[in-house]
Coordinates of C-alpha atoms in Angstrom, one line a residue:
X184 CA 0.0 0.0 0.0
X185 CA 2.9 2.5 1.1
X186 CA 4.7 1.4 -2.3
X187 CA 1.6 2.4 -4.2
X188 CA 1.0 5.6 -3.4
X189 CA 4.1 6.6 -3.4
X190 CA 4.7 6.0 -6.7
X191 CA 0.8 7.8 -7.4
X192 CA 3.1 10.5 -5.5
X193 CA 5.4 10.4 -7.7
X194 CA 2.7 10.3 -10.9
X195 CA 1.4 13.2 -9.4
X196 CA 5.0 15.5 -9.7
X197 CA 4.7 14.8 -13.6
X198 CA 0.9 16.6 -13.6
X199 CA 2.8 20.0 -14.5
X200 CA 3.9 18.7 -17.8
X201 CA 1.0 18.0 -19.4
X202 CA -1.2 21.1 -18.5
X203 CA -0.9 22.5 -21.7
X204 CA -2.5 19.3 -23.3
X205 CA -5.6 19.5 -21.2
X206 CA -6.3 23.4 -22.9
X207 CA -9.1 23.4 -25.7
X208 CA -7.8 22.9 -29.0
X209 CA -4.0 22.2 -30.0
X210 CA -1.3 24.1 -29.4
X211 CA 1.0 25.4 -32.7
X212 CA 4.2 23.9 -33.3
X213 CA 6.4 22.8 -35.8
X214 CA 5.2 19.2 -36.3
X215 CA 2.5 18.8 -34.2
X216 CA -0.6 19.7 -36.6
X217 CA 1.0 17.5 -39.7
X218 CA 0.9 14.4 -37.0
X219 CA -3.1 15.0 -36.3
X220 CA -3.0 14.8 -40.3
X221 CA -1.2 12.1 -40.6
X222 CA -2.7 10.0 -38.1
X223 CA -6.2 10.8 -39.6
X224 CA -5.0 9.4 -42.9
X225 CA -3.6 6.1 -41.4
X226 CA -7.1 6.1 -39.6
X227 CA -8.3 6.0 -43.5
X228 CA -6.3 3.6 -45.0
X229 CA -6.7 1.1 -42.3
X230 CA -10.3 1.3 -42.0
X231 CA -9.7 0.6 -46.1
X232 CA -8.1 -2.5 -44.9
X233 CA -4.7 -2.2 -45.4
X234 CA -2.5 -3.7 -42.8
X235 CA 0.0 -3.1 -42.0
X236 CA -0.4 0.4 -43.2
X237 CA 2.3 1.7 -45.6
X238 CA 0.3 3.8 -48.1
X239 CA -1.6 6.9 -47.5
X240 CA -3.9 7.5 -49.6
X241 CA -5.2 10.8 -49.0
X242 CA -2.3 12.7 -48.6
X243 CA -0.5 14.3 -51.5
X244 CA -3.5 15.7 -52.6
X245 CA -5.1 12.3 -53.3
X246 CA -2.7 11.0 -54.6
X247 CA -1.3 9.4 -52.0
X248 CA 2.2 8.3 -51.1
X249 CA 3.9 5.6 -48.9
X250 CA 5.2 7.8 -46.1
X251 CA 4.3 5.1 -43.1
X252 CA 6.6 2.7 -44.9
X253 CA 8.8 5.2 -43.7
X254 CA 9.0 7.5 -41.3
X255 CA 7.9 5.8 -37.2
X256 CA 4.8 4.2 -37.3
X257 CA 4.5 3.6 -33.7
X258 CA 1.8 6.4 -32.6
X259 CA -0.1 5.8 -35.5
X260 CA -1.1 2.4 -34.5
X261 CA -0.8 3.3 -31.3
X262 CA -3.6 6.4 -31.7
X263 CA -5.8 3.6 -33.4
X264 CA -7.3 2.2 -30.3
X265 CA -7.6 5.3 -28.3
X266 CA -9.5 6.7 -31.4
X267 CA -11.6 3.7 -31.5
X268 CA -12.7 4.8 -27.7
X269 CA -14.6 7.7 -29.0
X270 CA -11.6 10.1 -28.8
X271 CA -10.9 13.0 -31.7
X272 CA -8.2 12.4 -33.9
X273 CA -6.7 15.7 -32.3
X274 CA -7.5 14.4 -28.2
X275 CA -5.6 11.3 -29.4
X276 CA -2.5 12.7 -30.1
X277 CA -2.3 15.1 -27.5
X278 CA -3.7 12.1 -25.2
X279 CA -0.5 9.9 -26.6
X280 CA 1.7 13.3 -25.5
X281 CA 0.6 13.4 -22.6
X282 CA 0.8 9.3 -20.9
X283 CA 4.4 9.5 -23.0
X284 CA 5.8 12.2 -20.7
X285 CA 4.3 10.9 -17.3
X286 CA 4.8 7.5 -19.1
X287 CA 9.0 8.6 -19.5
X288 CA 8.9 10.1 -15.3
X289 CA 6.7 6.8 -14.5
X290 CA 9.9 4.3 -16.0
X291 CA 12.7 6.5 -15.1
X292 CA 11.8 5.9 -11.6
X293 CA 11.2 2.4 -11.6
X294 CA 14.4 2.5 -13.5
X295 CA 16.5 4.7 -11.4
X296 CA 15.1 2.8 -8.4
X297 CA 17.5 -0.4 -9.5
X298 CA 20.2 2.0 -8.6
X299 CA 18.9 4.5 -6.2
X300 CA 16.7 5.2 -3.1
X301 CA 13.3 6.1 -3.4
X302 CA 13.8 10.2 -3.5
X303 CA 17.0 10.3 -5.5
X304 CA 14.8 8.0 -8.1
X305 CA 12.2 10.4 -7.9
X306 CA 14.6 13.6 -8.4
X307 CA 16.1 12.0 -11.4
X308 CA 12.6 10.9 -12.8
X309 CA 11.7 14.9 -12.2
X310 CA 15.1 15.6 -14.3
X311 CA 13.6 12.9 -17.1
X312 CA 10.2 14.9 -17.4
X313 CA 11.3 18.3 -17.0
X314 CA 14.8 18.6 -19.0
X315 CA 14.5 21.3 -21.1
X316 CA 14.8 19.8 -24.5
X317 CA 12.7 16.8 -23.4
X318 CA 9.7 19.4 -23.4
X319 CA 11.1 21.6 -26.4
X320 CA 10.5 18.5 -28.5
X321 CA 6.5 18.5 -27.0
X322 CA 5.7 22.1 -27.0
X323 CA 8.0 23.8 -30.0
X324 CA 8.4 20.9 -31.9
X325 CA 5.3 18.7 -31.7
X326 CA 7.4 15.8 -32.6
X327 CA 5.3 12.6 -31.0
X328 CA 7.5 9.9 -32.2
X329 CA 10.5 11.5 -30.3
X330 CA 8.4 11.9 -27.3
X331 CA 7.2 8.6 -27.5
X332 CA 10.3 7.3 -27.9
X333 CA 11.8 8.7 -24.7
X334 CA 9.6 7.3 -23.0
X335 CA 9.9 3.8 -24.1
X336 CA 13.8 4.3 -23.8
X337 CA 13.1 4.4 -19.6
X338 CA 11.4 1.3 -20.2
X339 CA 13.8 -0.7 -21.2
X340 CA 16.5 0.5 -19.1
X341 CA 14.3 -0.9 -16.5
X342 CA 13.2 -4.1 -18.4
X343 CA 17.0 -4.9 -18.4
X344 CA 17.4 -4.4 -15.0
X345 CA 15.0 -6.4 -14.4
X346 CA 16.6 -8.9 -16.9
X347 CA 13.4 -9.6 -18.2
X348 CA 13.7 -11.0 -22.0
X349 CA 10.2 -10.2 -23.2
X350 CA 9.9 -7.1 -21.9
X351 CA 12.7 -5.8 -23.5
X352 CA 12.4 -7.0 -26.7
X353 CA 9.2 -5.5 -26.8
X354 CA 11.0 -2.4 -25.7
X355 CA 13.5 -2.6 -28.4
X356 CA 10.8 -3.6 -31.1
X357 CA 8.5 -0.2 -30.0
X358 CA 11.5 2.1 -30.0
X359 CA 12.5 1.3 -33.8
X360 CA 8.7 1.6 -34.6
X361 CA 8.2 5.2 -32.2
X362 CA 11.3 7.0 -34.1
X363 CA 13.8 6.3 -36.5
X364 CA 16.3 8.5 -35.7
X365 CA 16.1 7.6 -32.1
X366 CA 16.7 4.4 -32.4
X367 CA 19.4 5.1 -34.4
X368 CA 21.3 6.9 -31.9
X369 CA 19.8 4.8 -28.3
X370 CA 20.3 1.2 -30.2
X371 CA 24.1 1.2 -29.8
X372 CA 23.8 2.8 -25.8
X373 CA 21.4 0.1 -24.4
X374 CA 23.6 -2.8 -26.5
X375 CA 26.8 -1.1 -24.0
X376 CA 24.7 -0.7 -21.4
X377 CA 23.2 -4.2 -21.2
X378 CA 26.8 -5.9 -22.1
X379 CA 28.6 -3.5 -19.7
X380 CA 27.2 -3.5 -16.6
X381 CA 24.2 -6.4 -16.7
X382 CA 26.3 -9.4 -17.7
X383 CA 24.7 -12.4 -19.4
X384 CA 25.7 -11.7 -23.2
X385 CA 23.4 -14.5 -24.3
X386 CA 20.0 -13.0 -23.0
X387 CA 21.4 -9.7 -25.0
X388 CA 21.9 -11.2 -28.0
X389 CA 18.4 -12.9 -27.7
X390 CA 16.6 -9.7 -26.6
X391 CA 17.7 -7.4 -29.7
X392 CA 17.3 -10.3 -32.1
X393 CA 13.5 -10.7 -31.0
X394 CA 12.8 -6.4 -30.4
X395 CA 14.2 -6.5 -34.3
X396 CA 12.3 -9.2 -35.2
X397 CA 9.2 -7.4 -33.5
X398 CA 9.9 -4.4 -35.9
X399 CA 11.5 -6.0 -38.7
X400 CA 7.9 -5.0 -40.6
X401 CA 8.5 -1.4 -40.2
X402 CA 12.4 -1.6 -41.1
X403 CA 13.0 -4.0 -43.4
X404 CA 11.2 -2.5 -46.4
X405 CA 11.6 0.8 -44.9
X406 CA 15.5 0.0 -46.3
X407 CA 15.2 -2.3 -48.9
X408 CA 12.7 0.2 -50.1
X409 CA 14.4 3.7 -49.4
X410 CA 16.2 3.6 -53.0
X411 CA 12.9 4.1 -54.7
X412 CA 11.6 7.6 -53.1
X413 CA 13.8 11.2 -53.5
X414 CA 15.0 10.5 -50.0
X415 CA 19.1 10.4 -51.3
X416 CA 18.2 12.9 -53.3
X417 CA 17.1 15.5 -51.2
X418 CA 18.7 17.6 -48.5
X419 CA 16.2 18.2 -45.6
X420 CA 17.8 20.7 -43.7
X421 CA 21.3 22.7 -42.9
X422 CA 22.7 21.0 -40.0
X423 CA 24.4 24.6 -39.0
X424 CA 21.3 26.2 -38.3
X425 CA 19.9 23.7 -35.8
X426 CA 22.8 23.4 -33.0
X427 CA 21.5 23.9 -29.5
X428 CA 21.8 27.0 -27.1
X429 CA 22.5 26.9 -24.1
X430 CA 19.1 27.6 -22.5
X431 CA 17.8 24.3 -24.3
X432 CA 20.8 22.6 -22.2
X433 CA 19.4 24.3 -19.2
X434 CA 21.8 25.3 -16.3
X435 CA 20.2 22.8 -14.3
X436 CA 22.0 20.0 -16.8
X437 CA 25.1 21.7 -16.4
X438 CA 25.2 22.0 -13.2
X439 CA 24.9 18.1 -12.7
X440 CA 27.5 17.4 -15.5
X441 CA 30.2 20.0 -14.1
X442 CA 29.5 18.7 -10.1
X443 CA 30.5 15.3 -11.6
X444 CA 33.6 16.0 -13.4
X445 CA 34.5 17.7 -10.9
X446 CA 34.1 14.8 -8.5
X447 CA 35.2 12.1 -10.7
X448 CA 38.2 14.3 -11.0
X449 CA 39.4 15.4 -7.4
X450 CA 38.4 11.8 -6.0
X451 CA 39.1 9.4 -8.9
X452 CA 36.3 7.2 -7.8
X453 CA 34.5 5.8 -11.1
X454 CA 31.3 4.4 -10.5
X455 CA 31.2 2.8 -13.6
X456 CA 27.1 3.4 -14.1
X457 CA 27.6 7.2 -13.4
X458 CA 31.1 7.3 -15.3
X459 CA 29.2 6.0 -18.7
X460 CA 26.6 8.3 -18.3
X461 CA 28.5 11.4 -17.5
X462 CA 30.3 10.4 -21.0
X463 CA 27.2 10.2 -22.6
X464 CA 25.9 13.5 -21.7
X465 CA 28.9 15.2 -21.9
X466 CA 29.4 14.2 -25.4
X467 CA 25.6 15.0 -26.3
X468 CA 26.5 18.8 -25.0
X469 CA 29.0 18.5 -27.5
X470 CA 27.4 17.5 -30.2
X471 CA 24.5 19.4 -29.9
X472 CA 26.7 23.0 -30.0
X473 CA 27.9 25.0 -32.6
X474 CA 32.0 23.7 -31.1
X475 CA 31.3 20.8 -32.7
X476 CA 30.9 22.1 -36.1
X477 CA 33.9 20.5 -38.1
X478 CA 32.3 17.0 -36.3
X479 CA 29.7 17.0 -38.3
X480 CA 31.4 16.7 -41.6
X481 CA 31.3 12.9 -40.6
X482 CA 28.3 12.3 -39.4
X483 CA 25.3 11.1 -41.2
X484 CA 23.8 14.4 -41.2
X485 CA 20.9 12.8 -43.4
X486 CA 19.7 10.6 -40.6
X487 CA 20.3 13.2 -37.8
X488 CA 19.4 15.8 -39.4
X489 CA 19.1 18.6 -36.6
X490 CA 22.5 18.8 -33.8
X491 CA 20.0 19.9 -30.9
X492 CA 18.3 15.8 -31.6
X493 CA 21.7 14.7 -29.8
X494 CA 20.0 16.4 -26.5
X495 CA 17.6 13.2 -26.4
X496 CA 20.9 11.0 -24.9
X497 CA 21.7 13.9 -22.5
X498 CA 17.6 13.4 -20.9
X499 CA 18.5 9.7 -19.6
X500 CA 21.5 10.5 -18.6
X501 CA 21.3 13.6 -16.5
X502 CA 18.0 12.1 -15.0
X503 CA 21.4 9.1 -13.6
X504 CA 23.3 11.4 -12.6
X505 CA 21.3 13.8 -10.7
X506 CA 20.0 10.5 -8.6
X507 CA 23.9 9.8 -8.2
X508 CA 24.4 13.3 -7.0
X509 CA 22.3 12.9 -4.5
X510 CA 23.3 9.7 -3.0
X511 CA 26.8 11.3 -2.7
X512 CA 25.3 13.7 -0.5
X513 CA 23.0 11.3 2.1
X514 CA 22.8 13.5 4.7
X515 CA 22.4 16.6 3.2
X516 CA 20.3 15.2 -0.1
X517 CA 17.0 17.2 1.0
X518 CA 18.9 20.0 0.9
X519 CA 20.3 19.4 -2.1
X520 CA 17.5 18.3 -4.1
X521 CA 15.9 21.3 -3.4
X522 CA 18.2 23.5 -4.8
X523 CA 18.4 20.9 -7.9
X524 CA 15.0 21.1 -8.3
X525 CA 15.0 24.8 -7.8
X526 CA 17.9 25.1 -10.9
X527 CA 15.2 22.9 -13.0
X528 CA 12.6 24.6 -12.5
X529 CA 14.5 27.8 -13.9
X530 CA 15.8 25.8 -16.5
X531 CA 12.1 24.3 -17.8
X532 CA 10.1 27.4 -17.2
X533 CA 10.5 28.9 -20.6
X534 CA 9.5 25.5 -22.4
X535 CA 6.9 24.1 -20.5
X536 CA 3.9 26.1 -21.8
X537 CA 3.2 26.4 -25.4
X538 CA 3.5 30.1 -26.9
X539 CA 0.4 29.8 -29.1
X540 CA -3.2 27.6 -29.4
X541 CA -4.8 26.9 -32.8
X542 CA -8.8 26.0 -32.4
X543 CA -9.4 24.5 -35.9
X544 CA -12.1 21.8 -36.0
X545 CA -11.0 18.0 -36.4
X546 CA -12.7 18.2 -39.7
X547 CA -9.7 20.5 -40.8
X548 CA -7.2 18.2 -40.0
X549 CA -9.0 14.8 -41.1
X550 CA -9.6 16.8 -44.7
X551 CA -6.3 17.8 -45.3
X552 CA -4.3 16.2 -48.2
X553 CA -0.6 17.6 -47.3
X554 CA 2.7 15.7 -47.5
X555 CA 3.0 16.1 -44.2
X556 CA 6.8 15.9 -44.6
X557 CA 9.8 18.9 -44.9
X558 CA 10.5 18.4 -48.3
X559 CA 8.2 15.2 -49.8
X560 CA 11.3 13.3 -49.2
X561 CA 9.3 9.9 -49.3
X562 CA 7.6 10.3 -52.4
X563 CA 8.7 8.0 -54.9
X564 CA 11.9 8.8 -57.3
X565 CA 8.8 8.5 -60.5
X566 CA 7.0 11.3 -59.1
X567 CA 8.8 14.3 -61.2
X568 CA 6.1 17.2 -60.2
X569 CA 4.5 17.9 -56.5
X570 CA 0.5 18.2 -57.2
X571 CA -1.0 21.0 -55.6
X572 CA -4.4 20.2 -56.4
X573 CA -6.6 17.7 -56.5
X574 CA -6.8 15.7 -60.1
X575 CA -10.2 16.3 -61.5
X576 CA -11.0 12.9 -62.2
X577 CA -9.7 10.0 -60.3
X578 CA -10.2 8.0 -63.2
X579 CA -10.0 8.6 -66.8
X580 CA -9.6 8.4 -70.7
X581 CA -5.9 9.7 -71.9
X582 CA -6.2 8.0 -75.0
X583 CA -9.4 6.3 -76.9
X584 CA -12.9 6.6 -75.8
X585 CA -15.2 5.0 -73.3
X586 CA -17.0 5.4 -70.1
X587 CA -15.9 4.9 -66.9
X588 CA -18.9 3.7 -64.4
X589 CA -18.9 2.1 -60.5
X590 CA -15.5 3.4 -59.5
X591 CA -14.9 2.7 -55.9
X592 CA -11.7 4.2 -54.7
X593 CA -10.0 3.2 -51.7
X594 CA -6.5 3.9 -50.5
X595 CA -5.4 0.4 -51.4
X596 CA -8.1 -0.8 -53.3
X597 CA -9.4 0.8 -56.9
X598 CA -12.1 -0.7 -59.0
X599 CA -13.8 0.6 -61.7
X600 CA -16.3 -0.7 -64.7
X601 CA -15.3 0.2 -67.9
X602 CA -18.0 0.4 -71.2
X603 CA -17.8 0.4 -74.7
X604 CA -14.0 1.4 -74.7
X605 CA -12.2 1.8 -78.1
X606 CA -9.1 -0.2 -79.8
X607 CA -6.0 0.7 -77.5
X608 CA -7.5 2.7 -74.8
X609 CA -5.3 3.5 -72.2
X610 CA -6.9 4.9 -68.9
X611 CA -4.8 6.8 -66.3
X612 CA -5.5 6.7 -62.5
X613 CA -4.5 9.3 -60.5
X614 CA -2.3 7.5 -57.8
X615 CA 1.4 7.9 -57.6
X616 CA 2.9 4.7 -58.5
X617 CA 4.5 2.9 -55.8
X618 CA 5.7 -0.9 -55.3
X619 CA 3.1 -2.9 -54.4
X620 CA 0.2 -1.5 -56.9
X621 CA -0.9 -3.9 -59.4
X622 CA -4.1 -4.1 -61.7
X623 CA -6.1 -6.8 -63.4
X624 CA -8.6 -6.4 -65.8
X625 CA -11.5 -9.1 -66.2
X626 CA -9.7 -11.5 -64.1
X627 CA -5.7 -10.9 -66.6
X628 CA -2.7 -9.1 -64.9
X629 CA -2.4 -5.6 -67.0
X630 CA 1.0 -3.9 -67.0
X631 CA 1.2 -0.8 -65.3
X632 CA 3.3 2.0 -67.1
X633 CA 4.1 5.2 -65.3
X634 CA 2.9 8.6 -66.8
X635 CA 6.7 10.4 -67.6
X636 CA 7.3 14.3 -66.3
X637 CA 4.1 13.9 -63.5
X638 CA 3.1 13.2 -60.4
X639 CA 3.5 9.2 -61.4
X640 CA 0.3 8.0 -61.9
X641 CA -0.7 5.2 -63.5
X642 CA -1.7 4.4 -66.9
X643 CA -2.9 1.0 -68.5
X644 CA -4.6 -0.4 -71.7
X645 CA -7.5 -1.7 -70.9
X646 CA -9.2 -4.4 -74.0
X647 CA -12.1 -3.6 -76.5
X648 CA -15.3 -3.2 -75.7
X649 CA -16.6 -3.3 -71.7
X650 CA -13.9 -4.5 -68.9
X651 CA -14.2 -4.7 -64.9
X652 CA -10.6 -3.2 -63.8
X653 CA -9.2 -3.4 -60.4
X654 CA -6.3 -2.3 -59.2
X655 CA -4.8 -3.4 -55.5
X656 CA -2.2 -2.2 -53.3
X657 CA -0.2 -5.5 -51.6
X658 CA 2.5 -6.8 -49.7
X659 CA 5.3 -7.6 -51.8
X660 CA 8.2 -10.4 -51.0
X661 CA 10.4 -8.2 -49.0
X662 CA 7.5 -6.8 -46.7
X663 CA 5.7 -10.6 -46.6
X664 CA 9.1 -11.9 -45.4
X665 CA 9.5 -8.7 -42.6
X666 CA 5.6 -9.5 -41.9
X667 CA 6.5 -12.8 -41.0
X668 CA 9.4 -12.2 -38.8
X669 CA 7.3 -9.9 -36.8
X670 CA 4.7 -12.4 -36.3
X671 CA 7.0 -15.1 -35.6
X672 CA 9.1 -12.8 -33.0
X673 CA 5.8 -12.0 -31.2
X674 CA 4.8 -15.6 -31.0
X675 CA 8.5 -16.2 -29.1
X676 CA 7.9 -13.0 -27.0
X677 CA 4.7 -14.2 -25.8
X678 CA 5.6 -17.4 -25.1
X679 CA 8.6 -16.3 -23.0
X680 CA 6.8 -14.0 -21.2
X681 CA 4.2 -16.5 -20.3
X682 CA 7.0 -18.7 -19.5
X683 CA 8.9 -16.6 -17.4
X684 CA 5.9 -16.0 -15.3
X685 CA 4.6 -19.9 -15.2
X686 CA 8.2 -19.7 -13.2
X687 CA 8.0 -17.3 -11.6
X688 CA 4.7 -18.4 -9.9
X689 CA 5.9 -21.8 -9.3

C-alpha cells in the first residue's frame, strides 16, 4: 500500500507537464498539426483495410504516397485504439503526448530505483520529465514519435534491470517503430549498457534479435525500399542552423554534469554506471553546439538531421546522474535536491507552456491532403512534379474513348467498370505509383506503365469493348518476409513471457 501511493506520489509531480495538453484545441508547433493529419489518414487507410499500413492514400493531394513505410509508425497504430474509444483524432494525439511524458517520469523511476533510493529516483525521474529539451520536442516541436520514444527508452533501461527477455524485446521492437532516428542513436547505448554493466551476453543477444524481429515490418522495407523515393536525393535541412543553445541545455543539466567532473576528478572514484553516463551526456553537449561544427562533416547528417536531436541521450542521462548526485550527499540530499530542483525549475520554465493555441475543427485536420513531410522526401523517385491540387478525375480516358462507371476508390483498393471502350484505350488513374500496386482487368494481370514528367500515376490499356478493372495495393516479397518475422518474433515474446511468469509463480 505504502509502495503504491508513493509512486501515485510520484505520478502526481509529472501533472505540470502536461497542462498545456488538457487546454481546448491544439497548441501550434512545428510538427504537431502534420501528426493529427497524418494520423487521420492512417485512420483512412486502415479502416480501407490495409494492414499493416504503408500507403496513404489521401495525402498528397489524393494521390497518395507511402510515407508510413517510412517514417515511425509507432503512434499511428498506437492512436488507433484510443481513437476507436470515441476520442478526436486531435485528443488522441495530445492524449499519446501526454501518458508519454508521465509514461518517460513513470519508467525512469522504476528505473533509477535499480540503482537508487526512493527520493533520489524520484529527483532523477523529475530531471527525465522536465529537461529542457525533453519538453522543447513537445511544446515547440510537436514531434510525438520523439516523445514517444523517450519514454519507451526508460522502459527498457528498467526491463534490463529487471533482466526480463520479453519485456525488452518489446521495448527494443517499440523504440524502432516510435522514431527512427532515435533508435538510431539509443540502439548502440542500451547494447553497451546491457553488455557492460548487466552481464549475461546471451540473453542480449536474444533480446535485440527478438525487439528487431518485432519491428522487422517497419524496417526492413523501410531499407530495402528507401532507393525508390527522393530521400538520397534530397537535402532536408542545414545542419548549421539547428545546434542547440545553451538555455535548451538548461543550467540545471550543467550543473549536474560540471558537479560530476569535478568529482570524478578530485576523487578518482568511477562508479562505472555514473562514469558512462557522464560520457554520454557530456558528449551529447558537445554534439549538440555550434563547437562541434567541423564534427559533423562525418556524421550522417541525413539521418540526424538537426544537432540539438543529440539532447535526447543527454535526458536519460542527466536524469542518472542527478539520482547519483544525490546519493553522494545522504545527509544533506533534501537540501540538495531542493536546490536541484530549484535550478530545474529555472531551466524548464520557458519550455513548458506552449506560446500559441490553434482552435481549428478535427474536420480541418481529417480533410487535409498535405505531405505532411519537410520536403516530400518519401515520395517515390517517378514522381517528377508535386501536385497542388486535387486531379479532377480520379479516373479517366488519356487516350481512346469509353465510359468509366462504378469506380470505388479506396486507398489500397481501386475498382472501376469500364464500357464500350475503343481499340487501345489506355486509362490513367491518378495515384502515384509505388511498389506494391498492381491491376487486373477481367480476371488478366495488365501492366502498369508510369505517366513520364508527373506526379506518377498510372496508366494501362485496358481491351475492347466493356472491362471490370481493379487495381490493389499489396505486400510484396520483401515486406511478406519482414511481416512474418514480426509475427514469428511475437509468438516467441509471448511465449517467454508466459514462460517466465509460469516460473515465476511456481
Amino acid at each position: 500500500m505504502k509502495k503504491n501511493l508513493l509512486i501515485l506520489a510520484v505520478v502526481l509531480l509529472f501533472i505540470p507537464s502536461v497542462f498545456a495538453l488538457m487546454q481546448p484545441g491544439f497548441f501550434v508547433s512545428d510538427d504537431g498539426e502534420w501528426m493529427i493529419i497524418r494520423f487521420s489518414a492512417f485512420f483512412q487507410s486502415l479502416r480501407d483495410g490495409q494492414f499493416p499500413v504503408r500507403f496513404l492514400g489521401r495525402l498528397n493531394f489524393g494521390y497518395g504516397y507511402p510515407v508510413s513505410n517510412f517514417l515511425y509508425p509507432g503512434f499511428l497504430y498506437l492512436g488507433v485504439p484510443i481513437h476507436i474509444l470515441g476520442f478526436s483524432f486531435i485528443n488522441t494525439i495530445k492524449i499519446i503526448f501526454g501518458f508519454s511524458l508521465i509514461g518517460s517520469g513513470f519508467f525512469t523511476y522504476l528505473w533509477l530505483r535499480k540503482n537508487f533510493d526512493s527520493f533520489e529516483s524520484i529527483v532523477g525521474s523529475l530531471f527525465y520529465v522536465y529537461t529542457p529539451y525533453h519538453l522543447y520536442d513537445v511544446y515547440t516541436r510537436g514531434s510525438i514519435g520523439e516523445v514517444l520514444g523517450l519514454a519507451v527508452i526508460p522502459f527498457v533501461f528498467w526491463s534490463l534491470e529487471k533482466k526480463n527477455i520479453s519485456l525488452s524485446a518489446l521495448g527494443i521492437g517499440i523504440l524502432i517503430l516510435s522514431h527512427n532516428t532515435l533508435a538510431l542513436l539509443f540502439l548502440p547505448i542500451l547494447l553497451m549498457y546491457a553488455i557492460l554493466f548487466l552481464g549475461k551476453i546471451k540473453h542480449t543477444v536474444i533480446i535485440f534479435i527478438l525487439g528487431l524481429g518485432f519491428s522487422s515490418f517497419f524496417w526492413i522495407p523501410a531499407i530495402t525500399e528507401i532507393s525508390l523515393t527522393r530521400f538520397s536525393q534530397t537535402t532536408i535541412s542545414q545542419y548549421g542552423e539547428y545546434f542547440a543553445s545553451t538555455k535548451l541545455i538548461g543550467i540545471s543539466s550543467m550543473s549536474i554534469l560540471l558537479f560530476c567532473i569535478t568529482h570524478f576528478f578530485y576523487t578518482k572514484k568511477y562508479e562505472k554506471k555514473s562514469y558512462f553516463f557522464l560520457i554520454l551526456g557530456m558528449l551529447s553537449v558537445v554534439f549538440s553546439l555550434s563547437i562541434s561544427n567541423n564534427l559533423w562533416k562525418f556524421i550522417p547528417v541525413d539521418i540526424i538531421q538537426f544537432p540539438f536531436r543529440v539532447l535526447s541521450l543527454l535526458i536519460p542521462s542527466i536524469a542518472f546522474l542527478s539520482a547519483y548526485t544525490l546519493s553522494l550527499f545522504k545527509k544533506k540530499q533534501y537540501i540538495i535536491g531542493g536546490v536541484l530542483i530549484i535550478c530545474l525549475v529555472f531551466s524548464a520554465f520557458e519550455y513548458i507552456y506552449p506560446s500559441e493555441f490553434s482552435n481549428k475543427p478535427d474536420g480541418i485536420y481529417a480533410t487535409n491532403q498535405g505531405s505532411t513531410t519537410v520536403k516530400n522526401e518519401y515520395m517515390s523517385f517517378l514522381t517528377r512534379i508535386n501536385p497542388s491540387a486535387l486531379p479532377n478525375e480520379k479516373v479517366l480516358f488519356v487516350t481512346g474513348s469509353g465510359y468509366i462507371t462504378n469506380l470505388v476508390s479506396k486507398s489500397n483498393n481501386i475498382t472501376f467498370s469500364v464500357k464500350k471502350a475503343s481499340h487501345l484505350s489506355k486509362i490513367q488513374i491518378n495515384t502515384s505509383y509505388f511498389s506494391g500496386w498492381k491491376a487486373w482487368g477481367n480476371g488478366l494481370e495488365l501492366p502498369i506503365k508510369i505517366s513520364p514528367n508527373s506526379v506518377g500515376e498510372m496508366i494501362i490499356v485496358v481491351p475492347d469493348g466493356d472491362s471490370n478493372i481493379e487495381f490493389k495495393f499489396q505486400e510484396n516479397i520483401f515486406r511478406l518476409f519482414a511481416d512474418a518475422l514480426t509475427i514469428i518474433s511475437c509468438i516467441i515474446i509471448i511465449i517467454i513471457f508466459i514462460r517466465d511468469n509460469f516460473n515465476k509463480n511456481e
